[in-house]
CSV table of C-alpha atoms in Angstrom, one decimal:
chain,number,residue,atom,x,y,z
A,1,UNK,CA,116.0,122.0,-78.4
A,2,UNK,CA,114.6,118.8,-76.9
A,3,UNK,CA,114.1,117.0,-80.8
A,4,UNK,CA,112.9,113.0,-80.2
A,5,UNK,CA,112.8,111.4,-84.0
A,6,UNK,CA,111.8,108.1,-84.7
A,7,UNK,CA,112.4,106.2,-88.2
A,8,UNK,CA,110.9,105.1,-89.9
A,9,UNK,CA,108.0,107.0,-90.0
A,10,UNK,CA,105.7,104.5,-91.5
A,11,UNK,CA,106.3,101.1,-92.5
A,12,UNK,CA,104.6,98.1,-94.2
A,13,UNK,CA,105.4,94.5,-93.3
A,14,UNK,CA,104.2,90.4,-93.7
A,15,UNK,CA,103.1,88.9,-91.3
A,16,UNK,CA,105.6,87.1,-89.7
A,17,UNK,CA,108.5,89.7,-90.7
A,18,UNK,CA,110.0,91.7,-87.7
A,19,UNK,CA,110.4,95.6,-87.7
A,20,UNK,CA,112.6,97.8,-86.0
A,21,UNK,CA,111.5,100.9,-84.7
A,22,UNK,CA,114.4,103.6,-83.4
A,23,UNK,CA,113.8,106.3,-80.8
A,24,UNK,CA,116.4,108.8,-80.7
A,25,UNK,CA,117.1,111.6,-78.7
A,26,UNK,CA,118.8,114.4,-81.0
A,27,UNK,CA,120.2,117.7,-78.8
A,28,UNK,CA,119.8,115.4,-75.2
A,29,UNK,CA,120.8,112.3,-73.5
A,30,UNK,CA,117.8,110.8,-72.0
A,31,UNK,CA,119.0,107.4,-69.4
A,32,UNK,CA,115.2,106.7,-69.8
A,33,UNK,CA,113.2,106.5,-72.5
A,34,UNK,CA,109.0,105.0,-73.0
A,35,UNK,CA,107.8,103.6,-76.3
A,36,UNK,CA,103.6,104.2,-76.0
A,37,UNK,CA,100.8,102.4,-78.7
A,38,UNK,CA,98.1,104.0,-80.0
A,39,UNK,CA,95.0,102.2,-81.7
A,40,UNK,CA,93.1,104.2,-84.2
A,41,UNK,CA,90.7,106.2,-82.3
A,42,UNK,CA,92.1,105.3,-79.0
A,43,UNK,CA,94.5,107.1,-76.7
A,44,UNK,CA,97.9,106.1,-75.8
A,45,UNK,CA,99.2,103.0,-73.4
A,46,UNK,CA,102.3,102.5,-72.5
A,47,UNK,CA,104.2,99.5,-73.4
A,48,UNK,CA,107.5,99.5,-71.6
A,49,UNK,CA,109.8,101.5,-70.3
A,50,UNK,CA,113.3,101.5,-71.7
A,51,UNK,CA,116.5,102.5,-69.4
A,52,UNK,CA,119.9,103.0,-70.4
A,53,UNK,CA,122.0,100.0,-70.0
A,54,UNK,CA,119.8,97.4,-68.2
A,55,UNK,CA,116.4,95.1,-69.3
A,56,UNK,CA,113.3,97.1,-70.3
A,57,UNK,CA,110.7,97.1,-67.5
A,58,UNK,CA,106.9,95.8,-69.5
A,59,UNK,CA,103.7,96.8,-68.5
A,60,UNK,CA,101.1,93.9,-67.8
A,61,UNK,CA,99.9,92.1,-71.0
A,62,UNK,CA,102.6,93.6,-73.0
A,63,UNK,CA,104.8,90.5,-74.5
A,64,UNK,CA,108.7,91.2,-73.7
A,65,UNK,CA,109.9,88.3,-75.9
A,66,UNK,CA,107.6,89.7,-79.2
A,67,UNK,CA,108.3,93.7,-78.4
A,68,UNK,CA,112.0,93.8,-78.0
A,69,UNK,CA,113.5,96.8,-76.4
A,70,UNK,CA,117.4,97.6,-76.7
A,71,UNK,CA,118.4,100.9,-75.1
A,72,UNK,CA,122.1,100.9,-75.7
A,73,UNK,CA,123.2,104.2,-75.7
A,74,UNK,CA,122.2,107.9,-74.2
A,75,UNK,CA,120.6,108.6,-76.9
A,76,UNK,CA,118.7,105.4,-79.2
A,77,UNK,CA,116.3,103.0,-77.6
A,78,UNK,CA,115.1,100.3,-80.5
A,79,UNK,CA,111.6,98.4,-80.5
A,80,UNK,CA,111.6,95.4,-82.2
A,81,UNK,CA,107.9,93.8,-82.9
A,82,UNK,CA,109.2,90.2,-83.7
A,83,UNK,CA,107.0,87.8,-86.1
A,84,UNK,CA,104.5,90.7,-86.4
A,85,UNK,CA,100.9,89.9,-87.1
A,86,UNK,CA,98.0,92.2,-88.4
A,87,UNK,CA,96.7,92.7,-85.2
A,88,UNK,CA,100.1,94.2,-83.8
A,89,UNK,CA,99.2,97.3,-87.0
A,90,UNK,CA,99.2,100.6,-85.0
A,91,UNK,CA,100.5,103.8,-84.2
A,92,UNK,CA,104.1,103.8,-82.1
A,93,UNK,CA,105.2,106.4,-80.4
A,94,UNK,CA,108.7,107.0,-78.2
A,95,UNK,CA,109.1,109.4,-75.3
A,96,UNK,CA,112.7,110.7,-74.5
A,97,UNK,CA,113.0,112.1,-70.5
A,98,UNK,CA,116.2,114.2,-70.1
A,99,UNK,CA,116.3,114.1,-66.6
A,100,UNK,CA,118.2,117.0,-64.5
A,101,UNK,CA,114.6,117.9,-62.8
A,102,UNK,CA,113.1,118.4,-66.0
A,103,UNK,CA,109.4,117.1,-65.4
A,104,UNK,CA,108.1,116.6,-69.1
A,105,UNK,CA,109.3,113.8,-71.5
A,106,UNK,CA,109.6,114.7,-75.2
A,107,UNK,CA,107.8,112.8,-77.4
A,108,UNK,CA,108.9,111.3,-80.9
A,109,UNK,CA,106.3,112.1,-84.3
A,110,UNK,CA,105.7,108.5,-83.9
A,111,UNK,CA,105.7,105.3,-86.6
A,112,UNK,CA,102.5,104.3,-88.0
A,113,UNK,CA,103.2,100.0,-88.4
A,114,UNK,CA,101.0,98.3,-90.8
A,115,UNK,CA,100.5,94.3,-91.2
A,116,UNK,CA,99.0,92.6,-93.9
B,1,UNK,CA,95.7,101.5,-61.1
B,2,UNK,CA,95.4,105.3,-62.3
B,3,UNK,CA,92.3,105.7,-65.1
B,4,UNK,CA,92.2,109.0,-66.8
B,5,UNK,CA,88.8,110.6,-68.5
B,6,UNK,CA,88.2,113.3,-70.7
B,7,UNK,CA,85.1,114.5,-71.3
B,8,UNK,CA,83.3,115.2,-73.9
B,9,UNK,CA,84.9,112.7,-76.2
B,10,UNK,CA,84.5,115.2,-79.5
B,11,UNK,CA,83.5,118.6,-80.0
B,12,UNK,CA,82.6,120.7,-82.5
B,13,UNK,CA,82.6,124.7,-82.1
B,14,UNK,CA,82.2,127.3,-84.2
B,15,UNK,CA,85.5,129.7,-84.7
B,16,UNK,CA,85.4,132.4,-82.0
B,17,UNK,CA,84.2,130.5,-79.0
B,18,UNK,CA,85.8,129.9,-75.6
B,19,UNK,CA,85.6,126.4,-74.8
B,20,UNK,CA,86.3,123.6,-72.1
B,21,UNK,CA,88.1,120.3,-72.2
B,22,UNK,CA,87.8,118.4,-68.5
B,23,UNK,CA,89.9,115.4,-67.6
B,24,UNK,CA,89.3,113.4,-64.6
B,25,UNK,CA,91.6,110.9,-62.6
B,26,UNK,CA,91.2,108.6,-59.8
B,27,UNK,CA,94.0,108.3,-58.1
B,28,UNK,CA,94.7,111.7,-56.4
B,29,UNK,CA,98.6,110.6,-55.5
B,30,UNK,CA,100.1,112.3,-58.7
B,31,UNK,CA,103.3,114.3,-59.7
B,32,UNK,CA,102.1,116.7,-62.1
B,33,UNK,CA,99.7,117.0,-65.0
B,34,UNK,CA,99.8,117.7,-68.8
B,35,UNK,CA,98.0,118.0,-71.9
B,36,UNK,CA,99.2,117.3,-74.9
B,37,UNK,CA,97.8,118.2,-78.4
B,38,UNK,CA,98.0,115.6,-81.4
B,39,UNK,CA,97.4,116.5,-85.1
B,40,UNK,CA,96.1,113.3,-87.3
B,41,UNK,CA,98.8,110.7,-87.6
B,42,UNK,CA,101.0,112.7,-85.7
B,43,UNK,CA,103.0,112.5,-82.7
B,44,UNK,CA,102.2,114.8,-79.5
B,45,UNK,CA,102.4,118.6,-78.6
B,46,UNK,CA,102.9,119.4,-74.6
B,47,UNK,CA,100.6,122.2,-73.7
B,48,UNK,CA,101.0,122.8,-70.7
B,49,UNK,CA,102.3,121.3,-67.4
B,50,UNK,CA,101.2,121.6,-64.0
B,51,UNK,CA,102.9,120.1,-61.2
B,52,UNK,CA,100.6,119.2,-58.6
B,53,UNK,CA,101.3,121.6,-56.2
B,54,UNK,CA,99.9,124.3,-58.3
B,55,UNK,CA,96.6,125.1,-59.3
B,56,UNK,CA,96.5,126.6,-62.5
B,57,UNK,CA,99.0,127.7,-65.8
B,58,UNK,CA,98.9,130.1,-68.5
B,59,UNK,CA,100.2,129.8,-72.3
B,60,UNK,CA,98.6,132.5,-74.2
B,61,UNK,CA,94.7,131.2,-75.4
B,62,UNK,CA,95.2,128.2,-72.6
B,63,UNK,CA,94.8,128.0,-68.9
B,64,UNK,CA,94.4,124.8,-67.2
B,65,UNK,CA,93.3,124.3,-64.2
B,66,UNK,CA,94.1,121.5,-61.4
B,67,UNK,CA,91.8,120.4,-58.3
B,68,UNK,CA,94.3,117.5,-57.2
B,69,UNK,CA,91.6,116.4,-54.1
B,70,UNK,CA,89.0,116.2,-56.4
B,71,UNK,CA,90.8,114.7,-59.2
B,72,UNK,CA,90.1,116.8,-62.1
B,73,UNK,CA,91.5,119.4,-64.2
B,74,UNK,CA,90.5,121.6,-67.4
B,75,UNK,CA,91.5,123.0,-69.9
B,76,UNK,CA,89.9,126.2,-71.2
B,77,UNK,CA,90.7,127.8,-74.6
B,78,UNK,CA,90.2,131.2,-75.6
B,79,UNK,CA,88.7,132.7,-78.9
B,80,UNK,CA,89.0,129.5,-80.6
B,81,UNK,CA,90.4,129.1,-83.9
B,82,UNK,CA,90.3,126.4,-87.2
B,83,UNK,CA,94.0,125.8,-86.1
B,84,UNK,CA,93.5,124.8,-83.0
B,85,UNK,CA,91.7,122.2,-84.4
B,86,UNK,CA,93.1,118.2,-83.3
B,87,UNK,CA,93.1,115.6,-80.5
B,88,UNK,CA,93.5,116.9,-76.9
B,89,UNK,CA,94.9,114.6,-74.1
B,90,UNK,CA,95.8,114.7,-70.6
B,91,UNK,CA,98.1,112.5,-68.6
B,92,UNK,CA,99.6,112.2,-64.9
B,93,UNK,CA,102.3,111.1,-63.7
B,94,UNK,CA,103.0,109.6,-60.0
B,95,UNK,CA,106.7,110.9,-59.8
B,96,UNK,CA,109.2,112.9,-61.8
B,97,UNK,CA,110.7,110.9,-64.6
B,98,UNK,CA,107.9,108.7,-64.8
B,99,UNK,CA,105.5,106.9,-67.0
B,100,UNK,CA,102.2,108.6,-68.4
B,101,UNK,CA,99.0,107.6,-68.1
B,102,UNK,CA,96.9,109.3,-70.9
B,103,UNK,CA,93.5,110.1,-70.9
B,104,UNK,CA,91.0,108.9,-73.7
B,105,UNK,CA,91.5,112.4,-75.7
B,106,UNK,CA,88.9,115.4,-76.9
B,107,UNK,CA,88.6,115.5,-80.4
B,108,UNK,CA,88.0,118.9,-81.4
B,109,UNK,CA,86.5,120.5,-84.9
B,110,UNK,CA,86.5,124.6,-84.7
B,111,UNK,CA,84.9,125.6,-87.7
B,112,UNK,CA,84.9,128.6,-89.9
C-alpha cells in the first residue's frame, strides 16, 4: 500500500511551453500533499505545499504565479511550470501524507523536466 | 531556518564493510527524523524513521541513531553490499504532517 505516482515520468519541452506535472495518491487520500526540486547533484527543496481544497502555501523564492499548484481532489495535486525556461530543467518530485497519525509522507518516482 | 548536513558527501567502500553516514541539524526543535535512499533518476526510499523522542531504530543491516540535543544522527550499515549502493538522505520535520527539510545526501559506491 501507500503507492504515490507521478506522470509523466520525463518530459521534454520549448521554452516558453507550460507542463503539467500530476501527483497522485493511489491506495490513500492524502488532504496534503508537497511537490520537492531536485538539481543534479543537489538534494531536495521544497517548493510548496499543496492542501486539499484551498491555495498552495510557497516557500520563499519559489514563484506561485510560474509553479501552479491545483490540489482538487483527495487524491491528485497538479504542478504547472508555466512559460518554462531552461533554467527551470530539473528533477520533480511529489510527496503524498495520509494523515490519521501516520508520521512519513510517501514519495512519488519523480518527473525528470527538460528545457531546451 | 533548519539546515541539514551529511557528512561525508561520497563514499566509496569495498563490499563487506560496516560503514557510517552522519547527518547534522541545527535546529534541535524537530518531530522526527528519516533517511531516505534514492537510486539514480529515481524517486525516494524511507529507511527508517525516528520520532524524536527515541534514540535509535532497527531495520535489518540499518540502525540509526538520534542525539536530538546535540543535533545529529547516523546511520550505520552493516556488511555492506553492491546493492546497497545509491544516494542516502536525511530530513526532519518540525511537526507531524509537515514539510521536510532534506540534508545534502551521501553518495555511496560499495564495490565488489
Amino acid at each position: 500500500g501507500a503507492v504515490v505516482s507521478q506522470h509523466p515520468s520525463r518530459v521534454i519541452c520549448k521554452s516558453g511551453t507550460s507542463v503539467k506535472i500530476e501527483c497522485r495518491s493511489l491506495d490513500f487520500q492524502a488532504t496534503t500533499m508537497f511537490w520537492y526540486r531536485q538539481f543534479p547533484k543537489q538534494s531536495l527543496m521544497l517548493m510548496a505545499t499543496s492542501n486539499e481544497g484551498s491555495k498552495a502555501t510557497y516557500e520563499q523564492g519559489v514563484e506561485k504565479d510560474k509553479f501552479l499548484i491545483n490540489h482538487a481532489s483527495l487524491t491528485l495535486s497538479t504542478l504547472t511550470v508555466t512559460s518554462a525556461h531552461p533554467e527551470d530543467s530539473s528533477f520533480y518530485i511529489c510527496s503524498a501524507d495520509p494523515g490519521s497519525g501516520t508520521d512519513t509522507q510517501y514519495f512519488g518516482p519523480g518527473t525528470r523536466l527538460t528545457v531546451l | 531556518k533548519q539546515e541539514v548536513t551529511q557528512i561525508p558527501a561520497a563514499l566509496s567502500v569495498p563490499e563487506g564493510e560496516n560503514l557510517v553516514l552522519n547527518c547534522s541539524f541545527t535546529d534541535s526543535a524537530i518531530y522526527n527524523l528519516q533517511w531516505f535512499r534514492q537510486d539514480p533518476g529515481k524517486g525516494l526510499t524511507s529507511l527508517l524513521l525516528i520520532q524524536s523522542s527515541q534514540r535509535e531504530q532497527t531495520s535489518g543491516r540499518l540502525n540509526a541513531s538520534l542525539d536530538k540535543s546535540s543535533g545529529r544522527s547516523t546511520l550505520y550499515i552493516a556488511a555492506s553490499q553492491p546493492g546497497d549502493s545509491a544516494t542516502y538522505l536525511c530530513a526532519v520535520s518540525p511537526t507531524t504532517a509537515s514539510k521536510l527539510t532534506f540534508g545534502t545526501g551521501t553518495r555511496l559506491q560499495v564495490t565488489l
